Tab-separated table of C-alpha atoms in Angstrom:
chain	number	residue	atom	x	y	z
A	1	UNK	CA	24.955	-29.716	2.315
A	2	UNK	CA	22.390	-27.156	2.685
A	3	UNK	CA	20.511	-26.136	0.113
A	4	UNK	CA	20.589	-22.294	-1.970
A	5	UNK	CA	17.698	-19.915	-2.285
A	6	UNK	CA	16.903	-18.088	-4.685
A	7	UNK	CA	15.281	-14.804	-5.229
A	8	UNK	CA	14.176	-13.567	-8.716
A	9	UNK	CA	13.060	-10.149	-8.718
A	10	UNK	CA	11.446	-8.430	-11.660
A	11	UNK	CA	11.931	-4.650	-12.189
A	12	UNK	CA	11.919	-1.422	-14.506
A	13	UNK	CA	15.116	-2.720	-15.628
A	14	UNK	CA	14.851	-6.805	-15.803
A	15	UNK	CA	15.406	-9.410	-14.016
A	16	UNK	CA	17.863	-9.563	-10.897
A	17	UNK	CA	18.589	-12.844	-9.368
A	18	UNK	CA	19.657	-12.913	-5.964
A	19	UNK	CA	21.681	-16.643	-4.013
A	20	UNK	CA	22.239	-18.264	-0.822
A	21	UNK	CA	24.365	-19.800	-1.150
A	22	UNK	CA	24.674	-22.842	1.707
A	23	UNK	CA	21.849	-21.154	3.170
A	24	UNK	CA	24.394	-18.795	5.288
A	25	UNK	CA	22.068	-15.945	5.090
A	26	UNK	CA	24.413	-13.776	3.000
A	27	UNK	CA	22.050	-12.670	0.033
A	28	UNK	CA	24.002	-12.087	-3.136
A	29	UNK	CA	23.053	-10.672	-6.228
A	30	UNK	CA	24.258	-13.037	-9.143
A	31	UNK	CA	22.721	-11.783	-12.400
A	32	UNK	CA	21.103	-9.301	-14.065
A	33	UNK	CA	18.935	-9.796	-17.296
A	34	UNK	CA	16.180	-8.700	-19.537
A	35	UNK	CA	17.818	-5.358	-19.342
A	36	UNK	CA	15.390	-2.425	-20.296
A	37	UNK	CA	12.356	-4.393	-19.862
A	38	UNK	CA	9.749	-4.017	-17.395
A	39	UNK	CA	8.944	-7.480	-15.926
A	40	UNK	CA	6.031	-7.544	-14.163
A	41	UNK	CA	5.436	-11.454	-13.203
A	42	UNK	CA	7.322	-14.347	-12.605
A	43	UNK	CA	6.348	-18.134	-12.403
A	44	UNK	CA	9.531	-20.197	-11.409
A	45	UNK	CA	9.900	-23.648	-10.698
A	46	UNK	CA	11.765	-25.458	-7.582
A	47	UNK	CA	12.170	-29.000	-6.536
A	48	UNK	CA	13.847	-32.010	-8.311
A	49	UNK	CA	12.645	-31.396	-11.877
A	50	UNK	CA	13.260	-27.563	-13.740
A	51	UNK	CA	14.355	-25.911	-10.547
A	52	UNK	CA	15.839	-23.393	-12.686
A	53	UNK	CA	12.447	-22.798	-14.988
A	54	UNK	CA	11.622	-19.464	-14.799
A	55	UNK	CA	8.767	-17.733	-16.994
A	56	UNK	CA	8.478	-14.000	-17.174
A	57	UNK	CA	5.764	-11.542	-17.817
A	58	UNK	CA	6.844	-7.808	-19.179
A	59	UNK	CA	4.907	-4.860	-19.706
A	60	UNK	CA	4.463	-4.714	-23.219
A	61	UNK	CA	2.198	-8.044	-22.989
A	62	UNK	CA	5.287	-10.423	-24.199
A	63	UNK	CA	5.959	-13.689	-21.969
A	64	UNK	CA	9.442	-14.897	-21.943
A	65	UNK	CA	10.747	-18.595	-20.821
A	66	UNK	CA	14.041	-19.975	-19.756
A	67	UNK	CA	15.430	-23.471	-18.724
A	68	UNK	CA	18.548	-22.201	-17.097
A	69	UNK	CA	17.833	-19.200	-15.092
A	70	UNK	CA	17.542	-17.022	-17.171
A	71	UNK	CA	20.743	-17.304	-19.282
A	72	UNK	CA	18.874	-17.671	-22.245
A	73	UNK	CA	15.146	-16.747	-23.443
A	74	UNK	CA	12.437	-17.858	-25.253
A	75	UNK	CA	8.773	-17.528	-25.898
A	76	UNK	CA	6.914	-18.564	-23.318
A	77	UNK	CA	4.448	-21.815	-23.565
A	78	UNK	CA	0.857	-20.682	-24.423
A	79	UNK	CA	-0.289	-21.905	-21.075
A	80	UNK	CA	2.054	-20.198	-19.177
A	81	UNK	CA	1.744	-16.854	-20.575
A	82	UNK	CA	-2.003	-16.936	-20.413
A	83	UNK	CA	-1.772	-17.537	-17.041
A	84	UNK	CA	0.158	-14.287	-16.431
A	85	UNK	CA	-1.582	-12.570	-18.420
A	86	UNK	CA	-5.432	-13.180	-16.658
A	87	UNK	CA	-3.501	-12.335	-13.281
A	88	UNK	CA	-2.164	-9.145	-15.353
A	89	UNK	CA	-5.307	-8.570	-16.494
A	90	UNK	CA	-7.973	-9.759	-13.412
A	91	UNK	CA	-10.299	-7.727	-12.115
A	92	UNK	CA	-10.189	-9.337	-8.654
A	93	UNK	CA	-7.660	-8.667	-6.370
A	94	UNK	CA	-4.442	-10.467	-6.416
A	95	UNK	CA	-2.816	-12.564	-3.357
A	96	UNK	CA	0.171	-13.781	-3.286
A	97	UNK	CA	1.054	-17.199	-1.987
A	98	UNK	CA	3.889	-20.146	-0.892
A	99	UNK	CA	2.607	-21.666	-4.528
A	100	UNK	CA	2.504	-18.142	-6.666
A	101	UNK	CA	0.152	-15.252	-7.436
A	102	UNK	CA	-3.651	-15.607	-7.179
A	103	UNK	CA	-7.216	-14.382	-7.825
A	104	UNK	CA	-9.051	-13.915	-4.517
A	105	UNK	CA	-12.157	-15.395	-5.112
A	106	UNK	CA	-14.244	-14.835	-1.578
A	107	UNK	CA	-16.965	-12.530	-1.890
A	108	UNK	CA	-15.053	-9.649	0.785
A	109	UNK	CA	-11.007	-9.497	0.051
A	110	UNK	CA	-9.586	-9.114	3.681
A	111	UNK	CA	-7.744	-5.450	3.055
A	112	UNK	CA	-10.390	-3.399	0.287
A	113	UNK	CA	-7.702	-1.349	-1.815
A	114	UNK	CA	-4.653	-2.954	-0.493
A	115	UNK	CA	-1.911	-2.397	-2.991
A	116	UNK	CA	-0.648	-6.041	-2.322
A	117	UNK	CA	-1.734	-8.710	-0.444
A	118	UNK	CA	0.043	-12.157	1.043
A	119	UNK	CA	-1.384	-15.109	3.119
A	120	UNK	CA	1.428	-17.222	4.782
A	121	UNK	CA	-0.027	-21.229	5.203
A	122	UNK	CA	-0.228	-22.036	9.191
A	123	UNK	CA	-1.791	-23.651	11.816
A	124	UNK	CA	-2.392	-19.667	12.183
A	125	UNK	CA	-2.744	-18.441	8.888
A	126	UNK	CA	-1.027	-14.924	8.371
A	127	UNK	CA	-2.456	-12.024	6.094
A	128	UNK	CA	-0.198	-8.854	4.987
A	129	UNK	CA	-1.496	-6.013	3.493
A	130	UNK	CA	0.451	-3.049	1.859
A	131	UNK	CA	-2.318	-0.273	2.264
A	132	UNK	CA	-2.470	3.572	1.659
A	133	UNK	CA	-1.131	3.438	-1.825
A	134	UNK	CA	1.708	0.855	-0.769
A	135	UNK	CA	3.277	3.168	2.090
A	136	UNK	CA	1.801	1.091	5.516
A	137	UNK	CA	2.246	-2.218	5.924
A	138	UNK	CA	0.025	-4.247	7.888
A	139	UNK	CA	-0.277	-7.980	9.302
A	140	UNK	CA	-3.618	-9.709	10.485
A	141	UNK	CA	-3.845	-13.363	12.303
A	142	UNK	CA	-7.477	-13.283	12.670
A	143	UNK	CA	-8.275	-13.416	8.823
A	144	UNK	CA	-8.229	-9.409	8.886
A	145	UNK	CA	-10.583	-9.095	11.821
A	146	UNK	CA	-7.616	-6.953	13.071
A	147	UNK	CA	-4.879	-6.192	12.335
A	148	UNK	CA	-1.183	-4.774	13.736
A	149	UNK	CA	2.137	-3.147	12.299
A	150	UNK	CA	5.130	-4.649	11.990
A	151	UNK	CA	8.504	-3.656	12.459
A	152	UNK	CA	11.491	-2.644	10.352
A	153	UNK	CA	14.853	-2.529	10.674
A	154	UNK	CA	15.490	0.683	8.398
A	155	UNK	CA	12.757	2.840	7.662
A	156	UNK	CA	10.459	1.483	4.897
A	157	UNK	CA	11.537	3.477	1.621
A	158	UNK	CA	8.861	4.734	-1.018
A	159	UNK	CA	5.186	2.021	-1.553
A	160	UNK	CA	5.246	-1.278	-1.014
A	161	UNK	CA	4.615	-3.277	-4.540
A	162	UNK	CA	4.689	-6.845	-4.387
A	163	UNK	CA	4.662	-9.628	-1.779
A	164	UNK	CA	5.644	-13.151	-1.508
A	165	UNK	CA	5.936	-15.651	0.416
A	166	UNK	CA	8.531	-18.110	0.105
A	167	UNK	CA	7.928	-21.635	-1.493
A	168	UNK	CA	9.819	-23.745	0.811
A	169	UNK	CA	9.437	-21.990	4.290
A	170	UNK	CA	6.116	-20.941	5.727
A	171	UNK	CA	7.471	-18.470	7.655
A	172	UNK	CA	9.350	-16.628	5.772
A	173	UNK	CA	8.189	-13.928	2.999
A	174	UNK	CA	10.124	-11.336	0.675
A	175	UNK	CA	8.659	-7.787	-0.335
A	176	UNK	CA	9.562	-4.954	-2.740
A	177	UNK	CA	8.714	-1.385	-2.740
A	178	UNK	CA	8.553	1.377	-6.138
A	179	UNK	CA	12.326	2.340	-4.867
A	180	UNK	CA	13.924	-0.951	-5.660
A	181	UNK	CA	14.066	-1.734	-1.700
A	182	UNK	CA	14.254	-5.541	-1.412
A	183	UNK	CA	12.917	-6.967	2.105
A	184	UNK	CA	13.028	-9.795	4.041
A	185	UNK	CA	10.764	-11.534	7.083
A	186	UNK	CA	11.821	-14.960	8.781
A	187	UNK	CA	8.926	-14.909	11.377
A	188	UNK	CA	5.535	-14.245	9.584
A	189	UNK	CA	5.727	-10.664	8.753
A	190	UNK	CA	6.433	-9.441	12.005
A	191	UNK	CA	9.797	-8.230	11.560
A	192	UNK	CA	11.980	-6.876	7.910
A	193	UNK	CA	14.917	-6.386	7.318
A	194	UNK	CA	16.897	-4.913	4.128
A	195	UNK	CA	18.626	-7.598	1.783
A	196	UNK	CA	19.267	-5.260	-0.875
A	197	UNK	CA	18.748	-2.004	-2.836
A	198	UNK	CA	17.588	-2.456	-6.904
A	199	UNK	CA	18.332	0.662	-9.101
A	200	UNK	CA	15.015	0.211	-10.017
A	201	UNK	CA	11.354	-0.441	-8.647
A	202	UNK	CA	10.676	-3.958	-8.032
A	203	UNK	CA	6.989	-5.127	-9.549
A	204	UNK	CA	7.452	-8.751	-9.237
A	205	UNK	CA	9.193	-11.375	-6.650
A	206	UNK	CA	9.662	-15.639	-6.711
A	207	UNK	CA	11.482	-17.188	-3.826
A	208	UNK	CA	12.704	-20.605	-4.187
A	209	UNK	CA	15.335	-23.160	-3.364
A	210	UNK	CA	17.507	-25.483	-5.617
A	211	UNK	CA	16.589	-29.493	-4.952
């Protein structure tokens, strides 16, 4: 049987969670918590052991843990929410990648100002950049020695806010814009399409799939 993905996106209003289920392709959105909080992180677990972990950041500095997807909350462990807090808090630019959020630490980030950034692991590696304030997205194969658009299959709405890139496929990665626009790429960035619409702006994304 094949296996479900699973999408948790943080907003202005909580935390959506988004199946699927079989692996069909058919994006559903099954929950809806944390209402009236701004989450702004997200460190989930997949594979065999807590593939339902999920660890939140929100706004007001407070880090929230669950063990079963976000039924139920808790603090968070000190480790945890220090960790989302320094990536809150960093100074360097942030990239996203297959294993979570990062510090860049090379002495030239690949997009100056970018408003997100994403490598997808490769033979090739792929960078994406969400430049001039989040409105233009842009993908690079050459480690940002140039770099091309991509295209969509509805017109991107409002900035660009977060990328990532999924955990158990290299070649596919998610993206959310300030309008609550949830995309989708299955080849590297070069093409999106629209999985859903949030109410509100998306600031955070995890992409997993139950073991």
């Amino acid at each position: 049987m094949a296996k479900a993905g699973i999408v948790y996106v943080g907003t202005d209003d909580g935390l959506a969670t988004y199946s699927d289920p079989g692996a069909t392709g058919h994006w559903r959105r099954v929950g809806h918590t944390l209402m009236g909080r701004r989450v702004l992180g997200i460190i989930a677990a997949d594979g065999d052991e807590g593939a339902l972990a999920v660890i939140v950041g929100l706004a007001n500095g407070e880090a929230l843990s669950s063990a079963d997807g976000g039924q139920s909350w808790g603090a968070a462990p000190k480790a945890e929410a220090e960790a989302l807090r320094d990536l809150r808090e960093s100074t360097r630019p942030l990239i996203a990648t297959a294993q979570g959020m990062a510090q860049w630490t090379g002495a030239h980030p690949p997009a100056p100002g970018a408003d997100a950034l994403a490598m997808l692991a490769g033979k090739q590696e792929t960078l994406l950049a969400a430049i001039a304030d989040g409105t233009t997205l842009l993908r690079s194969e050459d480690g940002g020695g140039s770099w091309q658009p991509p295209t969509f299959s509805v017109p991107l709405q409002g900035a660009i806010t977060v990328l990532a890139p999924s955990s158990y496929h290299m070649d596919i990665c998610w993206a959310g814009t300030n309008t609550g626009q949830l995309l989708r790429s299955d080849d590297r960035g070069c093409t999106w399409v629209e999985v859903a619409c949030e109410p509100a702006a998306i600031r955070a994304l995890s992409v997993l799939r139950l073991a």
